[in-house]
């Protein structure tokens, strides 16, 4: 018989570290199975009368600021006021008193026009910027300075042109005017064109070109192509859509296209005034 110590040493070398008894232990039999509790069958109760549920109430409609969105009534009022003006000065006064456009309440000044109202050519932009809003004069900022240089390149200055915008108040943050804001101002700038009665219109930028001609194309397709603006009196005025000076300040390479447009304007103006 081997010595007990030698046997234990053998087991330890073999990796045995748990002593076992002389008899086998059935580990599965030692654990009793867990049985789910038996549930009693549900008792039946008499049906309860169904209670009427309260009907959900409709959410209250938000109250809109009356000066936030121009409605048809205000547009009709704008048409009435614009058509009643017989001079540009009267139109300016009507526009200054008009409270139907929300842009008036955030702008500092009304930006009506600049230049010579008797000039044969009229330039129309989209809306005033910060400098224009402070001074109440269109195109006097950086884009206006570029416009002055463009006019000088074809032999013109502000004494020989009339300058206005489709929107006479600066939109907050120089954002793009909404279609409703353009429509509420449309009777005024269309009447302004009628009263000034120019022989030629130059639309500075896509929004002005679309407002004057109702063309669906973008300004890069419109520019350089003569269009027509028809007044309420049925008079057709040639329109040259061209790039806005503010766009040219950001895209100097496009100035060559504006130069071509201004040359075409110069030639057409010479033909119309002969």
JSON list of C-alpha atoms in Angstrom, two decimals, residues 117-270:
[
{"chain": "A", "resi": 117, "resn": "UNK", "atom": "CA", "xyz": [-38.33, 109.81, -60.64]},
{"chain": "A", "resi": 118, "resn": "UNK", "atom": "CA", "xyz": [-38.46, 111.34, -64.13]},
{"chain": "A", "resi": 119, "resn": "UNK", "atom": "CA", "xyz": [-35.59, 109.21, -65.42]},
{"chain": "A", "resi": 120, "resn": "UNK", "atom": "CA", "xyz": [-36.26, 106.89, -68.38]},
{"chain": "A", "resi": 121, "resn": "UNK", "atom": "CA", "xyz": [-34.79, 103.89, -66.56]},
{"chain": "A", "resi": 122, "resn": "UNK", "atom": "CA", "xyz": [-35.81, 102.38, -63.22]},
{"chain": "A", "resi": 123, "resn": "UNK", "atom": "CA", "xyz": [-33.81, 99.88, -61.16]},
{"chain": "A", "resi": 124, "resn": "UNK", "atom": "CA", "xyz": [-35.71, 97.61, -58.75]},
{"chain": "A", "resi": 125, "resn": "UNK", "atom": "CA", "xyz": [-34.15, 95.42, -56.07]},
{"chain": "A", "resi": 126, "resn": "UNK", "atom": "CA", "xyz": [-35.67, 93.07, -53.54]},
{"chain": "A", "resi": 127, "resn": "UNK", "atom": "CA", "xyz": [-35.56, 94.60, -50.02]},
{"chain": "A", "resi": 128, "resn": "UNK", "atom": "CA", "xyz": [-33.46, 97.05, -48.01]},
{"chain": "A", "resi": 129, "resn": "UNK", "atom": "CA", "xyz": [-30.42, 95.97, -46.02]},
{"chain": "A", "resi": 130, "resn": "UNK", "atom": "CA", "xyz": [-29.08, 97.25, -42.73]},
{"chain": "A", "resi": 131, "resn": "UNK", "atom": "CA", "xyz": [-27.56, 100.49, -44.04]},
{"chain": "A", "resi": 132, "resn": "UNK", "atom": "CA", "xyz": [-30.61, 101.21, -46.16]},
{"chain": "A", "resi": 133, "resn": "UNK", "atom": "CA", "xyz": [-32.89, 100.63, -43.17]},
{"chain": "A", "resi": 134, "resn": "UNK", "atom": "CA", "xyz": [-30.89, 103.08, -41.05]},
{"chain": "A", "resi": 135, "resn": "UNK", "atom": "CA", "xyz": [-30.84, 105.83, -43.68]},
{"chain": "A", "resi": 136, "resn": "UNK", "atom": "CA", "xyz": [-34.16, 105.19, -45.45]},
{"chain": "A", "resi": 137, "resn": "UNK", "atom": "CA", "xyz": [-32.44, 105.20, -48.87]},
{"chain": "A", "resi": 138, "resn": "UNK", "atom": "CA", "xyz": [-32.11, 102.16, -51.18]},
{"chain": "A", "resi": 139, "resn": "UNK", "atom": "CA", "xyz": [-28.71, 100.81, -52.25]},
{"chain": "A", "resi": 140, "resn": "UNK", "atom": "CA", "xyz": [-26.31, 102.84, -50.12]},
{"chain": "A", "resi": 141, "resn": "UNK", "atom": "CA", "xyz": [-24.33, 99.99, -48.53]},
{"chain": "A", "resi": 142, "resn": "UNK", "atom": "CA", "xyz": [-21.56, 97.98, -50.17]},
{"chain": "A", "resi": 143, "resn": "UNK", "atom": "CA", "xyz": [-23.93, 96.65, -52.82]},
{"chain": "A", "resi": 144, "resn": "UNK", "atom": "CA", "xyz": [-25.10, 100.20, -53.50]},
{"chain": "A", "resi": 145, "resn": "UNK", "atom": "CA", "xyz": [-21.54, 101.38, -53.95]},
{"chain": "A", "resi": 146, "resn": "UNK", "atom": "CA", "xyz": [-20.97, 98.61, -56.48]},
{"chain": "A", "resi": 147, "resn": "UNK", "atom": "CA", "xyz": [-24.20, 99.58, -58.24]},
{"chain": "A", "resi": 148, "resn": "UNK", "atom": "CA", "xyz": [-22.92, 103.16, -58.52]},
{"chain": "A", "resi": 149, "resn": "UNK", "atom": "CA", "xyz": [-19.73, 101.91, -60.18]},
{"chain": "A", "resi": 150, "resn": "UNK", "atom": "CA", "xyz": [-21.76, 99.74, -62.55]},
{"chain": "A", "resi": 151, "resn": "UNK", "atom": "CA", "xyz": [-23.91, 102.73, -63.49]},
{"chain": "A", "resi": 152, "resn": "UNK", "atom": "CA", "xyz": [-20.81, 104.85, -64.07]},
{"chain": "A", "resi": 153, "resn": "UNK", "atom": "CA", "xyz": [-19.43, 102.17, -66.39]},
{"chain": "A", "resi": 154, "resn": "UNK", "atom": "CA", "xyz": [-22.32, 102.81, -68.81]},
{"chain": "A", "resi": 155, "resn": "UNK", "atom": "CA", "xyz": [-22.34, 106.57, -68.35]},
{"chain": "A", "resi": 156, "resn": "UNK", "atom": "CA", "xyz": [-25.10, 106.87, -65.71]},
{"chain": "A", "resi": 157, "resn": "UNK", "atom": "CA", "xyz": [-25.42, 108.01, -62.12]},
{"chain": "A", "resi": 158, "resn": "UNK", "atom": "CA", "xyz": [-28.23, 108.44, -59.59]},
{"chain": "A", "resi": 159, "resn": "UNK", "atom": "CA", "xyz": [-29.37, 111.69, -61.15]},
{"chain": "A", "resi": 160, "resn": "UNK", "atom": "CA", "xyz": [-30.27, 109.81, -64.34]},
{"chain": "A", "resi": 161, "resn": "UNK", "atom": "CA", "xyz": [-31.93, 106.71, -62.85]},
{"chain": "A", "resi": 162, "resn": "UNK", "atom": "CA", "xyz": [-34.76, 105.91, -60.43]},
{"chain": "A", "resi": 163, "resn": "UNK", "atom": "CA", "xyz": [-34.10, 103.22, -57.78]},
{"chain": "A", "resi": 164, "resn": "UNK", "atom": "CA", "xyz": [-36.62, 101.33, -55.63]},
{"chain": "A", "resi": 165, "resn": "UNK", "atom": "CA", "xyz": [-37.35, 97.89, -54.11]},
{"chain": "A", "resi": 166, "resn": "UNK", "atom": "CA", "xyz": [-40.24, 95.46, -54.27]},
{"chain": "A", "resi": 167, "resn": "UNK", "atom": "CA", "xyz": [-40.25, 95.47, -50.42]},
{"chain": "A", "resi": 168, "resn": "UNK", "atom": "CA", "xyz": [-39.91, 98.91, -48.77]},
{"chain": "A", "resi": 169, "resn": "UNK", "atom": "CA", "xyz": [-39.08, 97.61, -45.26]},
{"chain": "A", "resi": 170, "resn": "UNK", "atom": "CA", "xyz": [-36.07, 95.59, -44.18]},
{"chain": "A", "resi": 171, "resn": "UNK", "atom": "CA", "xyz": [-36.88, 91.98, -43.21]},
{"chain": "A", "resi": 172, "resn": "UNK", "atom": "CA", "xyz": [-35.42, 91.03, -39.80]},
{"chain": "A", "resi": 173, "resn": "UNK", "atom": "CA", "xyz": [-31.87, 89.73, -40.14]},
{"chain": "A", "resi": 174, "resn": "UNK", "atom": "CA", "xyz": [-31.95, 90.41, -43.90]},
{"chain": "A", "resi": 175, "resn": "UNK", "atom": "CA", "xyz": [-33.95, 87.23, -44.39]},
{"chain": "A", "resi": 176, "resn": "UNK", "atom": "CA", "xyz": [-35.73, 86.56, -47.67]},
{"chain": "A", "resi": 177, "resn": "UNK", "atom": "CA", "xyz": [-39.22, 88.11, -47.77]},
{"chain": "A", "resi": 178, "resn": "UNK", "atom": "CA", "xyz": [-42.02, 85.58, -47.76]},
{"chain": "A", "resi": 179, "resn": "UNK", "atom": "CA", "xyz": [-44.39, 85.29, -50.74]},
{"chain": "A", "resi": 180, "resn": "UNK", "atom": "CA", "xyz": [-47.18, 86.81, -48.63]},
{"chain": "A", "resi": 181, "resn": "UNK", "atom": "CA", "xyz": [-45.01, 89.80, -47.76]},
{"chain": "A", "resi": 182, "resn": "UNK", "atom": "CA", "xyz": [-44.25, 90.29, -51.43]},
{"chain": "A", "resi": 183, "resn": "UNK", "atom": "CA", "xyz": [-47.94, 90.14, -52.32]},
{"chain": "A", "resi": 184, "resn": "UNK", "atom": "CA", "xyz": [-48.94, 92.65, -49.67]},
{"chain": "A", "resi": 185, "resn": "UNK", "atom": "CA", "xyz": [-46.37, 95.09, -51.09]},
{"chain": "A", "resi": 186, "resn": "UNK", "atom": "CA", "xyz": [-47.08, 94.32, -54.75]},
{"chain": "A", "resi": 187, "resn": "UNK", "atom": "CA", "xyz": [-49.83, 96.94, -55.26]},
{"chain": "A", "resi": 188, "resn": "UNK", "atom": "CA", "xyz": [-47.45, 99.65, -54.03]},
{"chain": "A", "resi": 189, "resn": "UNK", "atom": "CA", "xyz": [-44.40, 98.85, -56.14]},
{"chain": "A", "resi": 190, "resn": "UNK", "atom": "CA", "xyz": [-46.54, 98.20, -59.22]},
{"chain": "A", "resi": 191, "resn": "UNK", "atom": "CA", "xyz": [-48.24, 101.57, -58.71]},
{"chain": "A", "resi": 192, "resn": "UNK", "atom": "CA", "xyz": [-44.80, 103.11, -58.19]},
{"chain": "A", "resi": 193, "resn": "UNK", "atom": "CA", "xyz": [-43.76, 101.84, -61.62]},
{"chain": "A", "resi": 194, "resn": "UNK", "atom": "CA", "xyz": [-46.96, 103.19, -63.15]},
{"chain": "A", "resi": 195, "resn": "UNK", "atom": "CA", "xyz": [-46.47, 106.66, -61.68]},
{"chain": "A", "resi": 196, "resn": "UNK", "atom": "CA", "xyz": [-42.76, 106.84, -62.55]},
{"chain": "A", "resi": 197, "resn": "UNK", "atom": "CA", "xyz": [-43.57, 105.54, -66.06]},
{"chain": "A", "resi": 198, "resn": "UNK", "atom": "CA", "xyz": [-40.02, 104.52, -67.06]},
{"chain": "A", "resi": 199, "resn": "UNK", "atom": "CA", "xyz": [-39.15, 103.36, -70.55]},
{"chain": "A", "resi": 200, "resn": "UNK", "atom": "CA", "xyz": [-37.00, 100.54, -69.22]},
{"chain": "A", "resi": 201, "resn": "UNK", "atom": "CA", "xyz": [-36.83, 98.41, -66.06]},
{"chain": "A", "resi": 202, "resn": "UNK", "atom": "CA", "xyz": [-33.79, 96.63, -64.64]},
{"chain": "A", "resi": 203, "resn": "UNK", "atom": "CA", "xyz": [-34.54, 93.87, -62.12]},
{"chain": "A", "resi": 204, "resn": "UNK", "atom": "CA", "xyz": [-31.66, 93.42, -59.69]},
{"chain": "A", "resi": 205, "resn": "UNK", "atom": "CA", "xyz": [-31.69, 89.82, -58.56]},
{"chain": "A", "resi": 206, "resn": "UNK", "atom": "CA", "xyz": [-34.01, 86.84, -58.87]},
{"chain": "A", "resi": 207, "resn": "UNK", "atom": "CA", "xyz": [-36.79, 87.89, -56.46]},
{"chain": "A", "resi": 208, "resn": "UNK", "atom": "CA", "xyz": [-37.22, 91.26, -58.18]},
{"chain": "A", "resi": 209, "resn": "UNK", "atom": "CA", "xyz": [-37.16, 89.63, -61.62]},
{"chain": "A", "resi": 210, "resn": "UNK", "atom": "CA", "xyz": [-39.85, 87.11, -60.63]},
{"chain": "A", "resi": 211, "resn": "UNK", "atom": "CA", "xyz": [-41.98, 89.80, -59.00]},
{"chain": "A", "resi": 212, "resn": "UNK", "atom": "CA", "xyz": [-41.89, 91.92, -62.17]},
{"chain": "A", "resi": 213, "resn": "UNK", "atom": "CA", "xyz": [-42.17, 89.23, -64.85]},
{"chain": "A", "resi": 214, "resn": "UNK", "atom": "CA", "xyz": [-43.71, 86.21, -63.01]},
{"chain": "A", "resi": 215, "resn": "UNK", "atom": "CA", "xyz": [-41.07, 84.05, -64.69]},
{"chain": "A", "resi": 216, "resn": "UNK", "atom": "CA", "xyz": [-40.43, 80.71, -62.95]},
{"chain": "A", "resi": 217, "resn": "UNK", "atom": "CA", "xyz": [-36.75, 80.42, -63.90]},
{"chain": "A", "resi": 218, "resn": "UNK", "atom": "CA", "xyz": [-33.86, 81.33, -61.61]},
{"chain": "A", "resi": 219, "resn": "UNK", "atom": "CA", "xyz": [-31.85, 84.48, -62.14]},
{"chain": "A", "resi": 220, "resn": "UNK", "atom": "CA", "xyz": [-28.94, 82.67, -63.81]},
{"chain": "A", "resi": 221, "resn": "UNK", "atom": "CA", "xyz": [-31.32, 81.60, -66.57]},
{"chain": "A", "resi": 222, "resn": "UNK", "atom": "CA", "xyz": [-33.29, 84.82, -66.64]},
{"chain": "A", "resi": 223, "resn": "UNK", "atom": "CA", "xyz": [-30.39, 87.25, -66.74]},
{"chain": "A", "resi": 224, "resn": "UNK", "atom": "CA", "xyz": [-29.45, 88.71, -70.09]},
{"chain": "A", "resi": 225, "resn": "UNK", "atom": "CA", "xyz": [-32.86, 87.94, -71.63]},
{"chain": "A", "resi": 226, "resn": "UNK", "atom": "CA", "xyz": [-35.36, 90.72, -72.17]},
{"chain": "A", "resi": 227, "resn": "UNK", "atom": "CA", "xyz": [-38.71, 90.19, -70.46]},
{"chain": "A", "resi": 228, "resn": "UNK", "atom": "CA", "xyz": [-41.83, 92.33, -70.12]},
{"chain": "A", "resi": 229, "resn": "UNK", "atom": "CA", "xyz": [-43.67, 93.90, -67.23]},
{"chain": "A", "resi": 230, "resn": "UNK", "atom": "CA", "xyz": [-47.31, 94.82, -67.92]},
{"chain": "A", "resi": 231, "resn": "UNK", "atom": "CA", "xyz": [-48.84, 97.56, -65.79]},
{"chain": "A", "resi": 232, "resn": "UNK", "atom": "CA", "xyz": [-52.46, 97.69, -64.64]},
{"chain": "A", "resi": 233, "resn": "UNK", "atom": "CA", "xyz": [-53.09, 100.17, -67.46]},
{"chain": "A", "resi": 234, "resn": "UNK", "atom": "CA", "xyz": [-51.93, 97.57, -69.99]},
{"chain": "A", "resi": 235, "resn": "UNK", "atom": "CA", "xyz": [-48.58, 99.23, -70.80]},
{"chain": "A", "resi": 236, "resn": "UNK", "atom": "CA", "xyz": [-45.70, 96.84, -71.54]},
{"chain": "A", "resi": 237, "resn": "UNK", "atom": "CA", "xyz": [-42.29, 97.88, -70.23]},
{"chain": "A", "resi": 238, "resn": "UNK", "atom": "CA", "xyz": [-39.09, 96.01, -71.22]},
{"chain": "A", "resi": 239, "resn": "UNK", "atom": "CA", "xyz": [-37.34, 94.35, -68.26]},
{"chain": "A", "resi": 240, "resn": "UNK", "atom": "CA", "xyz": [-33.70, 93.29, -68.11]},
{"chain": "A", "resi": 241, "resn": "UNK", "atom": "CA", "xyz": [-33.12, 90.77, -65.29]},
{"chain": "A", "resi": 242, "resn": "UNK", "atom": "CA", "xyz": [-29.54, 90.88, -64.02]},
{"chain": "A", "resi": 243, "resn": "UNK", "atom": "CA", "xyz": [-27.50, 89.78, -61.03]},
{"chain": "A", "resi": 244, "resn": "UNK", "atom": "CA", "xyz": [-27.89, 91.62, -57.75]},
{"chain": "A", "resi": 245, "resn": "UNK", "atom": "CA", "xyz": [-24.80, 93.64, -56.67]},
{"chain": "A", "resi": 246, "resn": "UNK", "atom": "CA", "xyz": [-24.77, 91.81, -53.31]},
{"chain": "A", "resi": 247, "resn": "UNK", "atom": "CA", "xyz": [-24.44, 88.53, -55.23]},
{"chain": "A", "resi": 248, "resn": "UNK", "atom": "CA", "xyz": [-21.61, 89.96, -57.28]},
{"chain": "A", "resi": 249, "resn": "UNK", "atom": "CA", "xyz": [-19.74, 90.93, -54.12]},
{"chain": "A", "resi": 250, "resn": "UNK", "atom": "CA", "xyz": [-19.74, 87.25, -53.13]},
{"chain": "A", "resi": 251, "resn": "UNK", "atom": "CA", "xyz": [-19.13, 85.94, -56.66]},
{"chain": "A", "resi": 252, "resn": "UNK", "atom": "CA", "xyz": [-16.71, 88.28, -58.41]},
{"chain": "A", "resi": 253, "resn": "UNK", "atom": "CA", "xyz": [-16.34, 85.92, -61.38]},
{"chain": "A", "resi": 254, "resn": "UNK", "atom": "CA", "xyz": [-19.99, 86.60, -62.30]},
{"chain": "A", "resi": 255, "resn": "UNK", "atom": "CA", "xyz": [-19.36, 90.31, -62.87]},
{"chain": "A", "resi": 256, "resn": "UNK", "atom": "CA", "xyz": [-18.63, 89.66, -66.53]},
{"chain": "A", "resi": 257, "resn": "UNK", "atom": "CA", "xyz": [-22.25, 88.56, -67.02]},
{"chain": "A", "resi": 258, "resn": "UNK", "atom": "CA", "xyz": [-23.60, 91.66, -65.27]},
{"chain": "A", "resi": 259, "resn": "UNK", "atom": "CA", "xyz": [-21.34, 93.77, -67.52]},
{"chain": "A", "resi": 260, "resn": "UNK", "atom": "CA", "xyz": [-22.93, 92.21, -70.60]},
{"chain": "A", "resi": 261, "resn": "UNK", "atom": "CA", "xyz": [-26.39, 92.89, -69.18]},
{"chain": "A", "resi": 262, "resn": "UNK", "atom": "CA", "xyz": [-25.56, 96.54, -68.51]},
{"chain": "A", "resi": 263, "resn": "UNK", "atom": "CA", "xyz": [-24.18, 96.98, -72.02]},
{"chain": "A", "resi": 264, "resn": "UNK", "atom": "CA", "xyz": [-27.47, 95.59, -73.38]},
{"chain": "A", "resi": 265, "resn": "UNK", "atom": "CA", "xyz": [-29.35, 98.03, -71.13]},
{"chain": "A", "resi": 266, "resn": "UNK", "atom": "CA", "xyz": [-27.27, 100.94, -72.43]},
{"chain": "A", "resi": 267, "resn": "UNK", "atom": "CA", "xyz": [-27.97, 99.99, -76.04]},
{"chain": "A", "resi": 268, "resn": "UNK", "atom": "CA", "xyz": [-31.70, 99.51, -75.43]},
{"chain": "A", "resi": 269, "resn": "UNK", "atom": "CA", "xyz": [-31.95, 102.79, -73.52]},
{"chain": "A", "resi": 270, "resn": "UNK", "atom": "CA", "xyz": [-30.24, 104.61, -76.37]}
]
